[in-house]
């Protein structure tokens, strides 16, 4: 690196030749760019397939609502069902790929054992996407 000290008028002037420094930095930058692995941006999608899809029109492939009213009546997508019919719907939903969500909404006055039986039927059928909805009504 060349350095010049002093100037024509007698004052001190320090000047560094930065060209070699810039050359080294550019070489390092190119080396880093080459060694960085190429990132592949991929989005995983679970695309539905038509294999093993039940032909039952009562099971929605996305979301199904199971509600229990204060008289302990069970409803599947707003249609009254008994436990045996509910079990067949759960079996159909469990065989779908991907499994639809089951939204369980029991009334505050419904019996615990009825809600427990519904959840047990879902578990025995192999349903994995089940959740409670409407819990915000019981927050206060």
C-alpha positions as MATLAB code, in Angstrom:
seq = 'XXXXXXXXXXXXXXXXXXXXXXXXXXXXXXXXXXXXXXXXXXXXXXXXXXXXXXXXXXXXXXXXXXXXXXXXXXXXXXXXXXXXXXXXXXXXXXXXXXXXXXXXXXXXXXXXXXXXXXXXXXXXXXXXXXXXXXXXXXXX';
ca = [
       0.000    0.000    0.000;
       1.354    3.338   -0.948;
       1.275    6.214    1.470;
       2.299    9.790    0.912;
       3.178   12.080    3.751;
       3.438   15.774    3.268;
       2.210   18.007    0.595;
       3.390   20.689   -1.756;
       2.532   23.506    0.631;
       4.386   22.018    3.589;
       1.333   20.717    5.516;
       1.028   17.119    6.514;
      -1.282   15.080    4.341;
      -1.755   11.373    4.852;
      -3.302    9.554    1.917;
      -3.739    5.771    1.714;
      -4.162    3.986   -1.578;
      -7.410    2.008   -1.069;
      -7.459    0.249   -4.428;
      -5.827   -2.975   -3.145;
      -8.197   -2.987   -0.163;
     -11.226   -2.701   -2.460;
      -9.866   -5.511   -4.648;
      -9.510   -7.813   -1.638;
     -13.018   -6.958   -0.430;
     -14.514   -7.691   -3.859;
     -12.745  -11.069   -3.991;
     -14.060  -11.927   -0.515;
     -17.574  -10.864   -1.501;
     -17.504  -13.099   -4.579;
     -16.214  -16.008   -2.483;
     -19.060  -15.591    0.021;
     -21.662  -15.411   -2.730;
     -20.349  -18.600   -4.314;
     -20.237  -20.557   -1.056;
     -23.720  -19.623    0.156;
     -26.101  -22.514   -0.584;
     -29.024  -21.812   -2.846;
     -32.193  -21.717   -0.809;
     -35.200  -23.330   -2.356;
     -38.422  -21.701   -1.382;
     -41.015  -24.452   -1.185;
     -44.489  -24.416    0.261;
     -45.816  -27.754    1.469;
     -49.422  -28.312    0.491;
     -51.609  -31.223    1.448;
     -53.625  -31.546   -1.709;
     -56.838  -33.520   -1.432;
     -57.015  -36.804   -3.239;
     -60.091  -38.649   -4.400;
     -58.876  -41.972   -3.036;
     -60.834  -43.516   -0.162;
     -63.296  -40.646   -0.073;
     -66.645  -41.745    1.304;
     -69.600  -41.084   -0.921;
     -71.684  -39.908    2.042;
     -72.911  -36.371    1.443;
     -73.475  -35.796    5.168;
     -69.749  -35.364    5.884;
     -68.300  -32.033    4.810;
     -64.657  -32.411    3.690;
     -63.601  -29.201    5.486;
     -65.574  -28.508    8.696;
     -68.356  -30.432   10.431;
     -70.290  -29.079   13.396;
     -71.457  -31.328   16.224;
     -73.706  -29.571   18.695;
     -75.551  -30.790   21.771;
     -78.535  -28.808   23.007;
     -79.943  -28.476   26.535;
     -82.222  -31.496   25.959;
     -79.086  -33.625   25.200;
     -80.017  -33.961   21.527;
     -77.003  -34.420   19.259;
     -76.864  -32.539   15.947;
     -74.469  -33.186   13.043;
     -74.332  -30.110   10.787;
     -77.701  -28.957   12.182;
     -79.430  -32.333   11.613;
     -80.505  -34.453   14.558;
     -78.626  -37.779   14.826;
     -78.263  -40.609   17.326;
     -74.968  -42.029   18.621;
     -74.855  -44.875   16.060;
     -75.301  -42.488   13.123;
     -72.784  -40.114   14.666;
     -70.261  -42.961   14.881;
     -70.660  -43.689   11.155;
     -70.141  -39.999   10.356;
     -67.012  -39.984   12.533;
     -65.752  -43.117   10.748;
     -66.323  -41.467    7.356;
     -64.552  -38.305    8.507;
     -61.610  -40.291    9.887;
     -61.108  -42.041    6.537;
     -60.943  -38.771    4.595;
     -57.555  -37.450    3.595;
     -57.001  -34.831    4.960;
     -59.354  -35.216    7.880;
     -62.003  -32.516    8.230;
     -62.230  -30.441   11.375;
     -64.927  -31.375   13.881;
     -66.268  -28.411   15.847;
     -67.950  -29.585   19.052;
     -70.347  -27.101   20.649;
     -72.169  -28.400   23.722;
     -74.820  -26.315   25.439;
     -74.097  -25.158   28.989;
     -77.078  -27.194   30.256;
     -76.241  -30.411   28.401;
     -75.195  -33.432   30.438;
     -71.514  -34.169   30.799;
     -71.905  -37.862   30.030;
     -73.531  -37.100   26.646;
     -70.629  -34.818   25.695;
     -68.196  -37.444   26.980;
     -69.888  -40.147   24.854;
     -69.632  -37.961   21.744;
     -65.920  -37.357   22.354;
     -65.379  -41.078   23.035;
     -67.088  -41.974   19.738;
     -64.792  -39.533   17.938;
     -61.709  -41.000   19.602;
     -62.717  -44.597   18.839;
     -63.299  -43.649   15.197;
     -59.817  -42.170   14.872;
     -60.798  -38.519   14.460;
     -57.806  -36.311   15.286;
     -59.006  -32.804   14.397;
     -61.663  -32.052   17.004;
     -62.060  -28.897   19.029;
     -64.510  -27.003   21.199;
     -66.147  -23.856   19.851;
     -68.197  -21.288   21.681;
     -66.107  -21.316   24.867;
     -66.058  -17.519   24.912;
     -69.679  -17.606   26.150;
     -68.435  -19.182   29.407;
     -65.539  -16.784   29.975;
     -67.373  -14.482   32.384;
];
